[in-house]
Short mmCIF file of C-alpha atoms and ligand atoms in Angstrom, two decimals:
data_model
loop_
_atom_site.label_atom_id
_atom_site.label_comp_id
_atom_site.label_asym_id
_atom_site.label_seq_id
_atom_site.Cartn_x
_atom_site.Cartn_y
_atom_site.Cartn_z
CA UNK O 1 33.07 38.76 48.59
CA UNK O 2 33.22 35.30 48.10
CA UNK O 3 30.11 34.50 45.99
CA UNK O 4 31.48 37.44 43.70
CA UNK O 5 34.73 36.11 43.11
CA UNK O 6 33.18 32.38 42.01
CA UNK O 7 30.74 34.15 39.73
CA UNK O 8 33.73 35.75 38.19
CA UNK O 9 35.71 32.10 37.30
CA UNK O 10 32.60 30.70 36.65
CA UNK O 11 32.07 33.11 33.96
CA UNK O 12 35.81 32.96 32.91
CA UNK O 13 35.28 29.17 32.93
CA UNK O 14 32.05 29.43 30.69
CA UNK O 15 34.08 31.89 28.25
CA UNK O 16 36.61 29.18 27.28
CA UNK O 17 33.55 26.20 27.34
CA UNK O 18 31.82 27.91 24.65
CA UNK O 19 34.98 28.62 22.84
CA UNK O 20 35.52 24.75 22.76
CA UNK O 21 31.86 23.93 22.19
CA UNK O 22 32.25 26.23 18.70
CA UNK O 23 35.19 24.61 17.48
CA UNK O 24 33.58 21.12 18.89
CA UNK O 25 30.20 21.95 16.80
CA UNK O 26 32.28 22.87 13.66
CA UNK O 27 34.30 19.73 13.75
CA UNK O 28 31.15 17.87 13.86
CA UNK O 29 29.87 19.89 11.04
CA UNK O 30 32.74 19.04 8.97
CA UNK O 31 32.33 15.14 10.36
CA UNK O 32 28.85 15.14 8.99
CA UNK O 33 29.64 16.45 5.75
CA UNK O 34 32.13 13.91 5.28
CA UNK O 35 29.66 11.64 6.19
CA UNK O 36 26.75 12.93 3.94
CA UNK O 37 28.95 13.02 0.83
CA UNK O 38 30.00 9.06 1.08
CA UNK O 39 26.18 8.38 1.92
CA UNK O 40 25.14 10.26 -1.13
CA UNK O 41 27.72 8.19 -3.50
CA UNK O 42 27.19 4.97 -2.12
CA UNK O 43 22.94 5.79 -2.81
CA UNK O 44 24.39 6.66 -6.15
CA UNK O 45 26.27 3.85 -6.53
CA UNK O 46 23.41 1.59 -5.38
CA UNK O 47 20.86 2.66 -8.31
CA UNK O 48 23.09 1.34 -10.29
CA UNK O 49 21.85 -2.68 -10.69
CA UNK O 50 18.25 -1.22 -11.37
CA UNK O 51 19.71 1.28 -13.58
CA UNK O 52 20.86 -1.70 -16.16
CA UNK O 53 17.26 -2.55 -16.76
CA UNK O 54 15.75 0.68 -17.02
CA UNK O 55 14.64 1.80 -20.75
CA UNK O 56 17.56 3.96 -21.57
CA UNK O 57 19.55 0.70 -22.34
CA UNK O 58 16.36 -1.11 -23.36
CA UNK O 59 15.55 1.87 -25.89
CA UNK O 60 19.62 1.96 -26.41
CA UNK O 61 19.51 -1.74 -27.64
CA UNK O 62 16.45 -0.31 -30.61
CA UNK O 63 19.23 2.38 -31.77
CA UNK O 64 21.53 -0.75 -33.15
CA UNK O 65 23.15 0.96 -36.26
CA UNK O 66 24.34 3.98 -34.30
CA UNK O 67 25.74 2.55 -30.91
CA UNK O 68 25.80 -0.72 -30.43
CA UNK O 69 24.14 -1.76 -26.99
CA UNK O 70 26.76 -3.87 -25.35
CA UNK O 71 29.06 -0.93 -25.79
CA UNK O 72 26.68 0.87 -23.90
CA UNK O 73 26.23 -1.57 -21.17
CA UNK O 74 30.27 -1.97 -21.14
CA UNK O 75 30.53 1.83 -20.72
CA UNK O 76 27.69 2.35 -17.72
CA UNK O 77 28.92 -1.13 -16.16
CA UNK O 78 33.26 0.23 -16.01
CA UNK O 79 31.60 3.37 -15.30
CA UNK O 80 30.13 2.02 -11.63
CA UNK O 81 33.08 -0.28 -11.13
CA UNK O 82 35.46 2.63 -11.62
CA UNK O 83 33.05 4.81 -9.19
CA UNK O 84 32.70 1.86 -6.70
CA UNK O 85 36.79 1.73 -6.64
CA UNK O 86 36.85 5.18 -5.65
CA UNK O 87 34.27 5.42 -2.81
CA UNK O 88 35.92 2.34 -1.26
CA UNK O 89 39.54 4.41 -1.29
CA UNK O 90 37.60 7.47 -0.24
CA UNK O 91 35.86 5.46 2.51
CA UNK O 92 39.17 4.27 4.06
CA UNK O 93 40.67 7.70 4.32
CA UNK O 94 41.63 8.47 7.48
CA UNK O 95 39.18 11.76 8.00
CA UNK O 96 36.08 9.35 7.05
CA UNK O 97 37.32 7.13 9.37
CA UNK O 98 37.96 9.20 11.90
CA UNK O 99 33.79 10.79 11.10
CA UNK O 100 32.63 6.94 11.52
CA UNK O 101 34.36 6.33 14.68
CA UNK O 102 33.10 9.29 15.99
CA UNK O 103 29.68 8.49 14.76
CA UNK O 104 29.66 5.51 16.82
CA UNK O 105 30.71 6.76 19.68
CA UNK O 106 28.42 9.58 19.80
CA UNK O 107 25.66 6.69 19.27
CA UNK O 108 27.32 4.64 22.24
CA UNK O 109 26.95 7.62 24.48
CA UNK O 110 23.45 9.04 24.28
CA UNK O 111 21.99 7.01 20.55
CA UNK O 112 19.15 6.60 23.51
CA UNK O 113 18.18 10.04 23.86
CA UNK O 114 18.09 11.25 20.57
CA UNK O 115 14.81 11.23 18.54
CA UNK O 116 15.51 11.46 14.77
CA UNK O 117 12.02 12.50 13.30
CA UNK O 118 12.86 10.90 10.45
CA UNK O 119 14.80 7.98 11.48
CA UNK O 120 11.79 5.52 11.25
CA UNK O 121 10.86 7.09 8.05
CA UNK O 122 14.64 6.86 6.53
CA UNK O 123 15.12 2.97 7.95
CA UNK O 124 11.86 2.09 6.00
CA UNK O 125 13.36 3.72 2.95
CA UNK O 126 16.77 1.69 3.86
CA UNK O 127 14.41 -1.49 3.88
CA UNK O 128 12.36 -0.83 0.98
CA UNK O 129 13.48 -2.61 -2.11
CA UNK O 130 14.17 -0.86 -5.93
CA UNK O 131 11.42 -0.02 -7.61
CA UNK O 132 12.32 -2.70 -10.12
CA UNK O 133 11.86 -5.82 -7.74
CA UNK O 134 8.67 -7.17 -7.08
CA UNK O 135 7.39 -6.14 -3.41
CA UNK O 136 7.48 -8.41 -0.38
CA UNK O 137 4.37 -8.83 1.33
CA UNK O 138 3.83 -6.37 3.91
CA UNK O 139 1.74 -6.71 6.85
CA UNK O 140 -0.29 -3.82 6.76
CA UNK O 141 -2.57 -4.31 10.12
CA UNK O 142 -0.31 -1.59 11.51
CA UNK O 143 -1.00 0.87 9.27
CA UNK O 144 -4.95 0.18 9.69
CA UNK O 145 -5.71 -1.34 12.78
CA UNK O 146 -9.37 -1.95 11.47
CA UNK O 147 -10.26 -1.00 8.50
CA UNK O 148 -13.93 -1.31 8.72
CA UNK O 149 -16.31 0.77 10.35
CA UNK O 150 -17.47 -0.37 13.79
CA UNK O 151 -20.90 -1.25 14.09
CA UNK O 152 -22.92 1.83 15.95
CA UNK O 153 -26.68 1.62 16.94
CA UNK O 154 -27.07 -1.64 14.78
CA UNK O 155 -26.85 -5.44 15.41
CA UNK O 156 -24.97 -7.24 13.05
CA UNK O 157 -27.01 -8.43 9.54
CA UNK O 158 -28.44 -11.90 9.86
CA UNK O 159 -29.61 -14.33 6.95
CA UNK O 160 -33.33 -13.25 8.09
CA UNK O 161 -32.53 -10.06 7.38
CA UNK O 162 -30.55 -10.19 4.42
CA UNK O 163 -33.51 -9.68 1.95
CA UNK O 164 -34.78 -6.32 3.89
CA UNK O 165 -31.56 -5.25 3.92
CA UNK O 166 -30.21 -5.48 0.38
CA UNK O 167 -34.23 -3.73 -0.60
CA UNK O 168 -32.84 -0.97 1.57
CA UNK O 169 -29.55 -0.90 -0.02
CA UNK O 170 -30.75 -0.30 -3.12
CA UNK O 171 -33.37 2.20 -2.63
CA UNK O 172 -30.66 4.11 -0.98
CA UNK O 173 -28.18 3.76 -3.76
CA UNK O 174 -30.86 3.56 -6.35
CA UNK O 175 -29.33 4.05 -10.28
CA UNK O 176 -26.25 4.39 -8.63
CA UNK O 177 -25.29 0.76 -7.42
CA UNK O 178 -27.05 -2.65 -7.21
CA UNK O 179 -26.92 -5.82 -4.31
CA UNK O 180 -28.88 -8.92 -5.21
CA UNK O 181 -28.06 -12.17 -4.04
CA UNK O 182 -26.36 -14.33 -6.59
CA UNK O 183 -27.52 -17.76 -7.25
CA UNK O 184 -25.15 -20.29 -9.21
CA UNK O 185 -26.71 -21.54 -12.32
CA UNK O 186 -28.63 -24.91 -11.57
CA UNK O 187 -29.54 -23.68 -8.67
CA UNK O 188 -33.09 -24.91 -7.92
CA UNK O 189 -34.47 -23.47 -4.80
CA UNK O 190 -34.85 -20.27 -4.30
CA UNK O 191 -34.06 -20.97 -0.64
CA UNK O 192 -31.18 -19.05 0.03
CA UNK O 193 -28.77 -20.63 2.78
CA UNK O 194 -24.72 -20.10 3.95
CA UNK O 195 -22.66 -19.49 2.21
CA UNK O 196 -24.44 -16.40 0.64
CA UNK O 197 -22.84 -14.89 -2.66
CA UNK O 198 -23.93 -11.58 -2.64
CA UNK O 199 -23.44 -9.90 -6.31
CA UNK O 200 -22.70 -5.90 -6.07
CA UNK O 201 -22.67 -4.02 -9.31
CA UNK O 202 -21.24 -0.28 -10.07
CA UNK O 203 -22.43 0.08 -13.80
CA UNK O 204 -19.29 1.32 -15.55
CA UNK O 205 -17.12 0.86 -12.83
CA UNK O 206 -16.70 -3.31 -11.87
CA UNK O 207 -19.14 -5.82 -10.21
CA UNK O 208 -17.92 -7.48 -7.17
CA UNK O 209 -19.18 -11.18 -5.83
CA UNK O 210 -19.11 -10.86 -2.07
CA UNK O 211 -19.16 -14.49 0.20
CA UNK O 212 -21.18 -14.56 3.18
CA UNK O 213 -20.80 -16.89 6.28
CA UNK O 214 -22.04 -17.33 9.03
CA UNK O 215 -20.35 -16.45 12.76
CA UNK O 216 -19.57 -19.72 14.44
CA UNK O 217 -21.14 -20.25 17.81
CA UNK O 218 -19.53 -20.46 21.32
CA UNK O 219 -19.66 -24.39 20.89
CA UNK O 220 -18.24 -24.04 17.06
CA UNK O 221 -21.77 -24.15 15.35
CA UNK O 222 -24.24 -21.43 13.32
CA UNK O 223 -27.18 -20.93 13.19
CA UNK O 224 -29.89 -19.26 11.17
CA UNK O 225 -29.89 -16.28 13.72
CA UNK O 226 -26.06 -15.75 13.65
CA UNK O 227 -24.26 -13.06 12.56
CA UNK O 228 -23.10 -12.91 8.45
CA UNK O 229 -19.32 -12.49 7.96
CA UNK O 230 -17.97 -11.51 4.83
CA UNK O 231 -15.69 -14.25 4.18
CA UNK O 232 -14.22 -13.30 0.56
CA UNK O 233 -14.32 -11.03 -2.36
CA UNK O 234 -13.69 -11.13 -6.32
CA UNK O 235 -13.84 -8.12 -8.35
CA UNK O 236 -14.71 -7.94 -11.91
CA UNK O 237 -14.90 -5.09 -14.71
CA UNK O 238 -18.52 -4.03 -14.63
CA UNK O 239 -18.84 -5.60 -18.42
CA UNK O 240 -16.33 -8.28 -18.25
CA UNK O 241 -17.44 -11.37 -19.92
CA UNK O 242 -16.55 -15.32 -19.34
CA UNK O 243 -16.65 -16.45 -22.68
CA UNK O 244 -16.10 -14.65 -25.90
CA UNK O 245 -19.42 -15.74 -27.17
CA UNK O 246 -21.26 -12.64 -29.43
CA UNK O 247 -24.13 -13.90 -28.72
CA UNK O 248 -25.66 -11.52 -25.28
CA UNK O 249 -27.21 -13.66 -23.02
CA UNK O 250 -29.56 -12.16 -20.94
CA UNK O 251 -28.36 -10.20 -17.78
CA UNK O 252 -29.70 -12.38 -15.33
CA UNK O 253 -27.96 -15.81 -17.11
CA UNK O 254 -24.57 -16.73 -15.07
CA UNK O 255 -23.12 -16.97 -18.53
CA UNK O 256 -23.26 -13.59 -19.60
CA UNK O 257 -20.52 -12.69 -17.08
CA UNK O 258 -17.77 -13.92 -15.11
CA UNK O 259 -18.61 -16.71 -12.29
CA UNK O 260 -17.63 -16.00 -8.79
CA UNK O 261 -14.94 -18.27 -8.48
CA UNK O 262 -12.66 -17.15 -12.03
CA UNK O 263 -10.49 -14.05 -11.33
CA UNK O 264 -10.49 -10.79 -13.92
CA UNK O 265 -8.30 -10.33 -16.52
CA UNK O 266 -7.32 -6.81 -15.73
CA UNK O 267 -4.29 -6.39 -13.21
CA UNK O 268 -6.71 -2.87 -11.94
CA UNK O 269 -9.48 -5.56 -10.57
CA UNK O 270 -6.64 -8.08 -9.40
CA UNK O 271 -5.07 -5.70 -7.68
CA UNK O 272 -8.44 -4.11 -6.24
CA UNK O 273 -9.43 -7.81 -5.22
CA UNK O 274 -6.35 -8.23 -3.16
CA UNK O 275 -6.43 -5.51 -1.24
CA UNK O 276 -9.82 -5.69 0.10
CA UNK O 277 -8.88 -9.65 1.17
CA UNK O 278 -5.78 -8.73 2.76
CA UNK O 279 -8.19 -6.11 4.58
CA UNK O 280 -10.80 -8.79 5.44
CA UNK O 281 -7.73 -11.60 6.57
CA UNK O 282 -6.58 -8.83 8.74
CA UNK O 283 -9.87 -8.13 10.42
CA UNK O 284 -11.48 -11.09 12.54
CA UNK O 285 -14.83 -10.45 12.02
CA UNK O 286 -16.34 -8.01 9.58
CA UNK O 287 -20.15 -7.16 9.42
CA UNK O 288 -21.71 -6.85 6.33
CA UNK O 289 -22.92 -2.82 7.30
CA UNK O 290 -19.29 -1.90 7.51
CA UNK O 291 -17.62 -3.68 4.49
CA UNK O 292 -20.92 -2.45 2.23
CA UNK O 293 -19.78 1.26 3.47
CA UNK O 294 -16.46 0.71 2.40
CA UNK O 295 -17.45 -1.03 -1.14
CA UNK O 296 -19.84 1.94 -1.81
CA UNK O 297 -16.47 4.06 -2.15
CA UNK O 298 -15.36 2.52 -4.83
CA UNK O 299 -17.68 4.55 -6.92
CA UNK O 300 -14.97 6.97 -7.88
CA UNK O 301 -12.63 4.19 -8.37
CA UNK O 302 -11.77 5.79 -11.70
CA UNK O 303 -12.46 9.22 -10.67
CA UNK O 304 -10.66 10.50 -7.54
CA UNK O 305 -6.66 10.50 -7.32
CA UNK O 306 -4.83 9.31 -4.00
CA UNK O 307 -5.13 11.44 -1.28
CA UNK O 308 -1.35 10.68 -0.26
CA UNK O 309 0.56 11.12 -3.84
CA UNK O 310 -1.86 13.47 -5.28
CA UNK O 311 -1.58 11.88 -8.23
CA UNK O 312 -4.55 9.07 -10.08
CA UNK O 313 -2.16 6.47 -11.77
CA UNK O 314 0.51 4.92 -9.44
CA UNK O 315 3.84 5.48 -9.74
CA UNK O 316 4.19 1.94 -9.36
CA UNK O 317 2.28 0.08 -12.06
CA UNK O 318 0.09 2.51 -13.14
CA UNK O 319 -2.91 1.96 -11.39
CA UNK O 320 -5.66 4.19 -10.09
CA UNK O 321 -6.12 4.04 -6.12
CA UNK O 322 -7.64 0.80 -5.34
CA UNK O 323 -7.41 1.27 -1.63
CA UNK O 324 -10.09 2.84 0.62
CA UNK O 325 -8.65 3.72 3.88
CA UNK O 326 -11.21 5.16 6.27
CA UNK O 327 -10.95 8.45 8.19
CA UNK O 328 -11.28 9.10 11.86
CA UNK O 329 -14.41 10.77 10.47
CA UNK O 330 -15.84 8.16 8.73
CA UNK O 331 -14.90 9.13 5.33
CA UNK O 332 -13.15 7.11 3.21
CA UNK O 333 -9.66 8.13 1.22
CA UNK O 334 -8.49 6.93 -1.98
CA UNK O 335 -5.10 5.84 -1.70
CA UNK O 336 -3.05 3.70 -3.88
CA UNK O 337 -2.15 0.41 -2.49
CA UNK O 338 1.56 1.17 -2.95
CA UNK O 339 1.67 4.37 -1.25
CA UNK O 340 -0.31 3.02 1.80
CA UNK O 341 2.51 0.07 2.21
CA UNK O 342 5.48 3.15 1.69
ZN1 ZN X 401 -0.55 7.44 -4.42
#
């Protein structure tokens, strides 16, 4: 029969095809082995430049009398030229070559539909720079597309409202956390008008001066019913003082502490104060309801450890996690500002 007798070269002819497929797979194998090993040496090779000014040769250059540090250096430095000489003749050899042209071509043929899991993950690692150089700025509004709370059941806080609100605030948070509207010294009235500086304190954690504006209008104007933006942020150790004077001035004197407009000494509230501004320069509009929800989480600010590196002091720096980054839930994660950018 005649459909018989095709089954029967079909299946001789699929005998042979998997026959070539094996040895096809293995010589693949052995191409991506090739391929792997010169990645792995050049990676190698390229933690070298960072390498020169980690501590080993720092601490090398304290142990004078026993080897001197520009032998040291010399060594490590002939060392990586001498390694670099022999990737380059390995990388010529005619079965790397051979792995690389094939490489290509299998990425000419069908690079379109192949999904690498990790391929966006291992290009932003090919991108990212040595730990040793500073970082680039990053534009982080596609990591958090809004990183404030939307407003639910609630109109957005007005200067009318202001005073209610910040009572409210506080009997929520009471002993925990304090709002009150900061008023610059000199200031006679007790009128308060736009721009608000709000002053938020988390006793033992940092104090934070919060400026409010006002929405502008359709026709570019505000008015006493608009809607209060936060505009900008400083953060400041929660006993961090302006002057070195001995003498305590009373809480309420502008003296006591740091003025809105100064910037803290420690690289923890720096750091803390940039993050929230990038968040706020990424976000058009943010209500004061939604940024106070976020601040409120910075009560464990020395407390909780990232949620992504497990660990409390960065890598990077050594700082705690000084970003919030809310949850689908509402909740809001610790994360350290460097692992949120990785
Ligand atoms: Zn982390």
């Amino acid at each position: 029969m005649a459909t018989t007798a095709d089954n029967g070269v079909q299946s001789l002819n699929s005998g042979s095809a998997i026959e070539d497929r094996q040895s096809l797979v293995s010589s693949v194998q052995s191409q991506i082995d090739v391929l792997t090993d010169l990645s792995k040496r050049l990676q190698t090779l390229r933690q070298f430049p960072g390498g020169l000014l980690r501590s080993e040769h720092a601490s090398g250059a304290n142990q004078v009398l026993q080897v001197p540090p520009s032998s040291t250096l010399k060594g490590t430095f002939s060392k990586s030229i001498e390694d670099l000489r022999t990737l380059h003749v390995a990388a010529m050899e005619e079965r790397v070559q051979e792995a690389l042209r094939a490489a290509v071509e299998s990425e000419r043929r069908d690079g379109t539909e192949i999904e690498d899991p990790q391929g966006q993950e291992s290009q932003e690692r090919r991108r990212s720079p040595s730990p040793e150089s500073p970082k680039p700025f990053l534009v982080f509004q596609h990591k958090v597309a809004s990183p404030f709370p939307p407003l639910v059941g609630t109109l957005p806080l007005t200067l009318q409202d202001l005073p209610t609100y910040i009572r409210e605030f506080n009997a929520t948070h009471a002993k925990k956390m304090l709002l009150h509207i900061y008023l610059a010294s000199g200031h006679e009235s007790r009128k308060v008008s736009v721009p608000v500086v709000l002053r938020f304190l988390i006793p033992d954690v940092l104090r934070m001066f919060i400026t409010l504006g006002h929405e502008e209008g359709v026709d570019g104007t505000a008015s006493e019913t608009s809607a209060l933006m936060v505009e900008s942020l400083t953060v400041f150790g929660s006993r961090e003082k302006a002057s070195a004077s001995r003498n305590r001035a009373p809480l309420h004197s502008p003296y006591f502490q740091k003025p809105p407009h100064s910037q803290s000494e420690f690289i923890v509230f720096q750091k803390l104060s940039q993050w929230i501004v990038r968040a706020l320069q990424s976000s058009p509009r943010v209500h004061v309801q939604g940024f106070m929800d976020m601040l409120v989480a910075y009560e464990s600010l020395f407390l909780e450890k990232c949620s992504l590196c497990q660990r409390f002091l960065s890598a990077e720096g050594y700082l705690p996690p000084v970003a919030r980054v809310r949850r689908e839930d509402g909740a809001w994660e610790p994360q350290h500002a460097t692992c949120v950018q990785n």
